[in-house]
Coordinates of N, CA and C in Angstrom, one line a residue:
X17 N 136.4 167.3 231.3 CA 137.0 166.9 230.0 C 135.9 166.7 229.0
X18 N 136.3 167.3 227.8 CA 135.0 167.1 226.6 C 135.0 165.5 226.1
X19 N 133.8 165.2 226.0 CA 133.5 164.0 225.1 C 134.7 163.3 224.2
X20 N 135.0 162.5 223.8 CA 135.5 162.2 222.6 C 134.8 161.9 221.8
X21 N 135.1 162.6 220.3 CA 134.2 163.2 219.0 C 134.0 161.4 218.5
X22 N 133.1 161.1 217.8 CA 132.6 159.7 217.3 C 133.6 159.9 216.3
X23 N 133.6 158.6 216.1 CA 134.7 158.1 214.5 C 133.3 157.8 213.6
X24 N 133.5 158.3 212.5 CA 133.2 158.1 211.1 C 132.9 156.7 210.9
X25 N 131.9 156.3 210.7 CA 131.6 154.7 210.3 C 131.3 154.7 208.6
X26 N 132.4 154.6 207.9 CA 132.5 155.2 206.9 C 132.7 153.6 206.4
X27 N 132.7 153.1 204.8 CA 133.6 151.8 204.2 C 134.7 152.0 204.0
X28 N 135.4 151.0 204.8 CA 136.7 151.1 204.3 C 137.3 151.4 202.9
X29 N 138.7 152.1 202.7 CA 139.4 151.8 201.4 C 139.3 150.2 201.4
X30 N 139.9 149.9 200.1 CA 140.2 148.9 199.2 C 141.0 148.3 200.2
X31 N 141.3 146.8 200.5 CA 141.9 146.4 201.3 C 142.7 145.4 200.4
X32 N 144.1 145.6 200.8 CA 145.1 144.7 200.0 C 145.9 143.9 201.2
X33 N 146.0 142.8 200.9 CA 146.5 141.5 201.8 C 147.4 141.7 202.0
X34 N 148.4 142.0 200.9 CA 149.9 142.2 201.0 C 150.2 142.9 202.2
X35 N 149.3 144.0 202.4 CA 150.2 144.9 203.6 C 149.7 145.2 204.6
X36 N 150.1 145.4 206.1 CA 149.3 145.1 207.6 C 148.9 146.2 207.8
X37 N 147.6 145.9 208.5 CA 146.6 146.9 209.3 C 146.8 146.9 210.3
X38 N 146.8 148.6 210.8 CA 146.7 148.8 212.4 C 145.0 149.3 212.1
X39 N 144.9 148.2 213.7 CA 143.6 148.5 214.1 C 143.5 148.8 216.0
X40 N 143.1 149.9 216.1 CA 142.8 150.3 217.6 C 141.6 149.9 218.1
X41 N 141.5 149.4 219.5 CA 140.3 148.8 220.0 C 140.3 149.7 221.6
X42 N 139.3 150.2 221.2 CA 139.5 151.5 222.3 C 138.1 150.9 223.5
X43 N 138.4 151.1 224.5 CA 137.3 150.9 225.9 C 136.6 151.9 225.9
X44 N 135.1 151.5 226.4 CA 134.4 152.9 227.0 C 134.7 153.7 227.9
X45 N 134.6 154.6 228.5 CA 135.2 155.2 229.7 C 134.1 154.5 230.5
X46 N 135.5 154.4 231.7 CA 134.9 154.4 233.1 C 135.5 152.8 233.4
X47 N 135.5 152.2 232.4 CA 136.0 150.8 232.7 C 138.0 150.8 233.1
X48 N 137.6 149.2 234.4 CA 138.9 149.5 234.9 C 140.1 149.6 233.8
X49 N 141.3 149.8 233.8 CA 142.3 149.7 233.3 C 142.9 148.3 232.9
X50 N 143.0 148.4 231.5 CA 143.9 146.9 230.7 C 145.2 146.6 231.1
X51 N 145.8 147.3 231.8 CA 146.8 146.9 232.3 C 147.2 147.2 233.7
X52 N 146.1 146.3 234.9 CA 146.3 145.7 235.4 C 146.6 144.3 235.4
X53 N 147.3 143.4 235.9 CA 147.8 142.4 236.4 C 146.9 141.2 235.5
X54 N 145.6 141.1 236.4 CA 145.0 140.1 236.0 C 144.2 140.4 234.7
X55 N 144.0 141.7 234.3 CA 143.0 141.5 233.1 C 144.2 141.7 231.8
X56 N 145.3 142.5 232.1 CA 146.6 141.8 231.2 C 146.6 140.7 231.1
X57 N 146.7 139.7 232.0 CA 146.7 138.3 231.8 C 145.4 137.8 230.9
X58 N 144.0 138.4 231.0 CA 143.2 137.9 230.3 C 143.0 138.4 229.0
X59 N 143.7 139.5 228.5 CA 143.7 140.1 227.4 C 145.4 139.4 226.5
X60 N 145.9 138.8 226.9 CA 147.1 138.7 226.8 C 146.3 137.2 226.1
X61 N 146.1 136.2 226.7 CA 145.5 134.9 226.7 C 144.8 135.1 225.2
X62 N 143.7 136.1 225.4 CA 143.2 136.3 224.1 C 143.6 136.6 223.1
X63 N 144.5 137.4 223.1 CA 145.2 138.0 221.9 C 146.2 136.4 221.8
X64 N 146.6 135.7 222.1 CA 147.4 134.3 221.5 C 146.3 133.5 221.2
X65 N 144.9 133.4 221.9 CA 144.0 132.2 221.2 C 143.4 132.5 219.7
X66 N 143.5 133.9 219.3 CA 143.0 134.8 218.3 C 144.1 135.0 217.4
X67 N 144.9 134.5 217.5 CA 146.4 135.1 216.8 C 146.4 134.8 215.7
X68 N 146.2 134.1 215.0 CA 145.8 132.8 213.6 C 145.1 132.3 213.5
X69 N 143.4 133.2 213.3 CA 142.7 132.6 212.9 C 141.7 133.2 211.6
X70 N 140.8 132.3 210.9 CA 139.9 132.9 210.4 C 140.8 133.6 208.6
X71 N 142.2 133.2 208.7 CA 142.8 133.8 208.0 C 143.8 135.0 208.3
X72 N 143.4 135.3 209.7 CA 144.2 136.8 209.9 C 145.2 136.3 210.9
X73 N 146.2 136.9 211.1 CA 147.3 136.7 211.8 C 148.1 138.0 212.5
X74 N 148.2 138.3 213.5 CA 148.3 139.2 214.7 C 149.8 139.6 214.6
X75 N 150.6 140.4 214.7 CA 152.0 140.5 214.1 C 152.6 140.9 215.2
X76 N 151.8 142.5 215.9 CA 152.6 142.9 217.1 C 151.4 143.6 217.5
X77 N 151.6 144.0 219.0 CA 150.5 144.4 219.4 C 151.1 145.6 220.5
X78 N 150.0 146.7 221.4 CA 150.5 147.3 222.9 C 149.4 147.5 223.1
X79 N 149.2 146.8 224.6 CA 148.1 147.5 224.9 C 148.4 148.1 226.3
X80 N 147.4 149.3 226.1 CA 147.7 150.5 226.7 C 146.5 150.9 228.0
X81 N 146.0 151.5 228.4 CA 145.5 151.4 229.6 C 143.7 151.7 229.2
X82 N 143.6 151.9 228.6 CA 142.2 152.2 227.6 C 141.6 151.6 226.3
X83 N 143.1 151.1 225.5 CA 142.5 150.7 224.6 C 143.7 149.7 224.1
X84 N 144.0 149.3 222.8 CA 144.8 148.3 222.0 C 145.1 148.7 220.7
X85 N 146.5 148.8 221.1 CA 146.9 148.7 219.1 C 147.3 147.3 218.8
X86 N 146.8 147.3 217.3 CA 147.5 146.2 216.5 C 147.8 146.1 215.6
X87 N 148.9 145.0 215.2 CA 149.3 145.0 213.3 C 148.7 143.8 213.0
X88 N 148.1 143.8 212.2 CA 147.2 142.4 211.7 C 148.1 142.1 210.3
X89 N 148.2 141.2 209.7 CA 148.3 140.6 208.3 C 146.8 139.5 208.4
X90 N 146.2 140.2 207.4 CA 144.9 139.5 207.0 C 144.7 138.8 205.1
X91 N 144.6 137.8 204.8 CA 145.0 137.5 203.7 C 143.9 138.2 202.6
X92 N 142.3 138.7 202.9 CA 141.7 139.9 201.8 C 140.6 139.9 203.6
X93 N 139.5 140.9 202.5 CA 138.6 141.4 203.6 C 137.7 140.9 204.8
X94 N 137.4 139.9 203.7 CA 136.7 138.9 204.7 C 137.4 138.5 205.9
X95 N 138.8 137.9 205.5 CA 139.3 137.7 206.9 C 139.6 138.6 208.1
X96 N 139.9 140.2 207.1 CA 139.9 141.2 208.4 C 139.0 141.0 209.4
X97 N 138.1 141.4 208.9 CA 136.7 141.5 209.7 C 136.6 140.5 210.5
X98 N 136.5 139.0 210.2 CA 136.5 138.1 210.9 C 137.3 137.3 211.7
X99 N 138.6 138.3 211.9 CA 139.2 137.7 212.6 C 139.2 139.0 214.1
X100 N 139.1 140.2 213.3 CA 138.3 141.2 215.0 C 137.3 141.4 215.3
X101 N 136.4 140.2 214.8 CA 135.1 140.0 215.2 C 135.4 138.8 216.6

């Protein structure tokens, strides 16, 4: 299987509060699977201690066996950032 091509570390557009961000949080290869049992449980845990903080607020999420979608509502940029930090 070929590599997967790097993503662009570009500046974001303008970021407006009003409306939710999907943000993907992808694994390295080779690492076990997110949805087994117990690391669901620990990613699950995380995603509610992180839910409302810093400003940003977690809306809906899936995580999938490699990586994580999410809808964030973040009130401007600073709090994006620092609430997926």
């Amino acid at each position: 299987m070929a590599p997967r091509p790097l993503v662009a570390h570009r500046s974001r557009e303008s970021f407006r509060g009003c409306c939710p961000a999907h943000v993907t949080l992808r694994l390295v290869e080779g690492l076990p699977s997110l949805r087994t049992i117990s690391t669901y449980r620990v990613v699950l845990a995380a995603l509610g201690a992180g839910s409302q903080r810093f400003g940003l607020r977690l809306v809906h999420w899936s995580v999938l066996g490699n990586h994580v979608h999410l809808m964030v509502e973040a009130k401007d940029r600073r709090a994006l950032s620092r609430g997926m930090q």
